[in-house]
Short mmCIF file of N, CA and C in Angstrom, two decimals:
data_model
loop_
_atom_site.label_atom_id
_atom_site.label_comp_id
_atom_site.label_asym_id
_atom_site.label_seq_id
_atom_site.Cartn_x
_atom_site.Cartn_y
_atom_site.Cartn_z
N MET A 562 13.62 3.08 15.80
CA MET A 562 12.99 4.18 15.09
C MET A 562 13.15 4.17 13.60
N SER A 563 14.23 3.57 13.12
CA SER A 563 14.46 3.51 11.66
C SER A 563 13.50 2.65 11.00
N GLN A 564 12.89 1.61 11.71
CA GLN A 564 11.99 0.75 11.21
C GLN A 564 10.60 1.47 10.97
N VAL A 565 10.29 2.32 11.87
CA VAL A 565 8.97 3.09 11.80
C VAL A 565 9.16 3.97 10.59
N THR A 566 10.35 4.64 10.45
CA THR A 566 10.56 5.54 9.36
C THR A 566 10.37 4.85 8.01
N GLU A 567 10.97 3.70 7.86
CA GLU A 567 11.07 2.81 6.69
C GLU A 567 9.51 2.38 6.41
N TRP A 568 8.77 2.03 7.37
CA TRP A 568 7.32 1.67 7.16
C TRP A 568 6.60 2.79 6.80
N LEU A 569 6.81 4.01 7.30
CA LEU A 569 6.06 5.13 6.80
C LEU A 569 6.50 5.52 5.42
N ARG A 570 7.61 5.42 5.13
CA ARG A 570 8.03 5.73 3.65
C ARG A 570 7.36 4.70 2.63
N GLN A 571 7.28 3.41 3.02
CA GLN A 571 6.62 2.43 2.11
C GLN A 571 5.16 2.86 1.95
N LEU A 572 4.48 3.21 3.14
CA LEU A 572 3.11 3.56 3.08
C LEU A 572 2.89 4.79 2.21
N VAL A 573 3.60 5.84 2.56
CA VAL A 573 3.43 7.00 1.64
C VAL A 573 3.75 6.78 0.23
N ALA A 574 4.78 6.05 -0.16
CA ALA A 574 5.08 5.74 -1.51
C ALA A 574 3.92 4.91 -2.20
N ALA A 575 3.30 4.02 -1.52
CA ALA A 575 2.22 3.13 -2.02
C ALA A 575 0.99 4.02 -2.24
N ILE A 576 0.67 4.98 -1.29
CA ILE A 576 -0.42 5.89 -1.37
C ILE A 576 -0.25 6.77 -2.57
N ILE A 577 0.95 7.35 -2.74
CA ILE A 577 1.22 8.24 -3.94
C ILE A 577 1.12 7.42 -5.21
N LEU A 578 1.60 6.23 -5.27
CA LEU A 578 1.52 5.46 -6.48
C LEU A 578 0.11 5.09 -6.81
N ALA A 579 -0.65 4.84 -5.77
CA ALA A 579 -2.25 4.54 -6.01
C ALA A 579 -2.87 5.79 -6.57
N GLY A 580 -2.52 6.86 -6.01
CA GLY A 580 -3.19 8.13 -6.52
C GLY A 580 -2.83 8.39 -7.96
N LEU A 581 -1.52 8.27 -8.32
CA LEU A 581 -1.11 8.46 -9.71
C LEU A 581 -1.78 7.49 -10.68
N LEU A 582 -1.75 6.25 -10.23
CA LEU A 582 -2.38 5.28 -11.14
C LEU A 582 -3.80 5.55 -11.33
N GLU A 583 -4.57 5.95 -10.31
CA GLU A 583 -5.95 6.24 -10.39
C GLU A 583 -6.24 7.47 -11.32
N MET A 584 -5.31 8.43 -11.27
CA MET A 584 -5.51 9.59 -12.18
C MET A 584 -5.12 9.28 -13.60
N LEU A 585 -4.14 8.32 -13.85
CA LEU A 585 -3.72 8.15 -15.24
C LEU A 585 -4.62 7.07 -15.95
N LEU A 586 -5.23 6.10 -15.31
CA LEU A 586 -5.95 5.07 -15.94
C LEU A 586 -7.35 5.61 -16.39
N PRO A 587 -7.88 5.12 -17.54
CA PRO A 587 -9.16 5.58 -18.03
C PRO A 587 -10.22 4.90 -17.17
N ASN A 588 -11.43 5.40 -17.23
CA ASN A 588 -12.46 4.85 -16.50
C ASN A 588 -13.06 3.52 -17.18
N ASN A 589 -12.60 2.40 -16.69
CA ASN A 589 -13.04 1.10 -17.33
C ASN A 589 -12.76 0.06 -16.21
N GLU A 590 -12.94 -1.15 -16.51
CA GLU A 590 -12.79 -2.25 -15.56
C GLU A 590 -11.41 -2.41 -15.06
N LEU A 591 -10.35 -1.98 -15.91
CA LEU A 591 -9.00 -1.98 -15.50
C LEU A 591 -8.74 -1.07 -14.31
N LYS A 592 -9.36 0.02 -14.27
CA LYS A 592 -9.23 1.07 -13.23
C LYS A 592 -9.76 0.46 -11.92
N ASN A 593 -10.90 -0.24 -11.99
CA ASN A 593 -11.53 -0.78 -10.79
C ASN A 593 -10.61 -1.83 -10.20
N VAL A 594 -10.03 -2.73 -11.07
CA VAL A 594 -9.21 -3.80 -10.64
C VAL A 594 -7.86 -3.22 -10.00
N THR A 595 -7.41 -2.18 -10.64
CA THR A 595 -6.18 -1.57 -10.20
C THR A 595 -6.45 -0.93 -8.77
N LYS A 596 -7.59 -0.26 -8.59
CA LYS A 596 -7.85 0.38 -7.31
C LYS A 596 -7.92 -0.75 -6.30
N MET A 597 -8.53 -1.91 -6.58
CA MET A 597 -8.65 -2.97 -5.57
C MET A 597 -7.35 -3.44 -5.21
N VAL A 598 -6.41 -3.73 -6.25
CA VAL A 598 -5.14 -4.28 -5.94
C VAL A 598 -4.31 -3.27 -5.10
N MET A 599 -4.38 -1.96 -5.42
CA MET A 599 -3.57 -1.00 -4.74
C MET A 599 -4.12 -0.99 -3.17
N GLY A 600 -5.47 -1.03 -3.14
CA GLY A 600 -5.99 -1.08 -1.72
C GLY A 600 -5.52 -2.22 -0.89
N LEU A 601 -5.45 -3.47 -1.66
CA LEU A 601 -4.90 -4.60 -0.85
C LEU A 601 -3.43 -4.37 -0.57
N LEU A 602 -2.64 -3.80 -1.47
CA LEU A 602 -1.20 -3.52 -1.18
C LEU A 602 -1.07 -2.56 0.01
N ILE A 603 -1.92 -1.59 0.08
CA ILE A 603 -1.77 -0.56 1.20
C ILE A 603 -2.21 -1.24 2.51
N MET A 604 -3.16 -2.13 2.48
CA MET A 604 -3.65 -2.87 3.66
C MET A 604 -2.53 -3.82 4.11
N MET A 605 -1.84 -4.37 3.23
CA MET A 605 -0.65 -5.22 3.54
C MET A 605 0.47 -4.41 4.24
N ILE A 606 0.68 -3.29 3.73
CA ILE A 606 1.72 -2.44 4.21
C ILE A 606 1.34 -2.01 5.71
N LEU A 607 0.01 -1.73 5.84
CA LEU A 607 -0.41 -1.23 7.15
C LEU A 607 -0.25 -2.33 8.22
N ILE A 608 -0.60 -3.61 7.86
CA ILE A 608 -0.45 -4.66 8.92
C ILE A 608 0.89 -5.32 9.01
N GLN A 609 1.79 -4.83 8.17
CA GLN A 609 3.12 -5.49 8.10
C GLN A 609 3.76 -5.47 9.60
N PRO A 610 3.78 -4.39 10.24
CA PRO A 610 4.38 -4.30 11.67
C PRO A 610 3.72 -5.28 12.57
N LEU A 611 2.43 -5.49 12.44
CA LEU A 611 1.74 -6.45 13.35
C LEU A 611 2.20 -7.76 13.17
N ILE A 612 2.29 -8.09 11.85
CA ILE A 612 2.76 -9.50 11.51
C ILE A 612 4.16 -9.70 12.04
N LYS A 613 5.09 -8.80 11.94
CA LYS A 613 6.45 -8.97 12.64
C LYS A 613 6.42 -9.07 14.08
N VAL A 614 5.47 -8.44 14.66
CA VAL A 614 5.46 -8.49 16.15
C VAL A 614 4.92 -9.94 16.65
N PHE A 615 3.83 -10.41 15.98
CA PHE A 615 3.22 -11.59 16.44
C PHE A 615 3.85 -12.87 15.91
N VAL A 616 4.53 -12.91 14.74
CA VAL A 616 5.12 -14.03 14.09
C VAL A 616 6.51 -14.31 14.63
N LEU A 617 7.25 -13.28 14.67
CA LEU A 617 8.68 -13.38 15.24
C LEU A 617 8.73 -13.62 16.69
N PRO A 618 9.51 -14.56 17.10
CA PRO A 618 9.68 -14.85 18.67
C PRO A 618 10.37 -13.70 19.33
#
């Protein structure tokens, strides 16, 4: 159960960080790149439990 809690904490922290960065950055190319990187980070956090299930014996 603690692994699920830790996974949810990571996910919520990444989403909050992405939202804050999106609000703080000006509208330019840097904002678009940052949104893409944060989206990739959130996707990595989402699939992290699946990787642990299928990779570890």
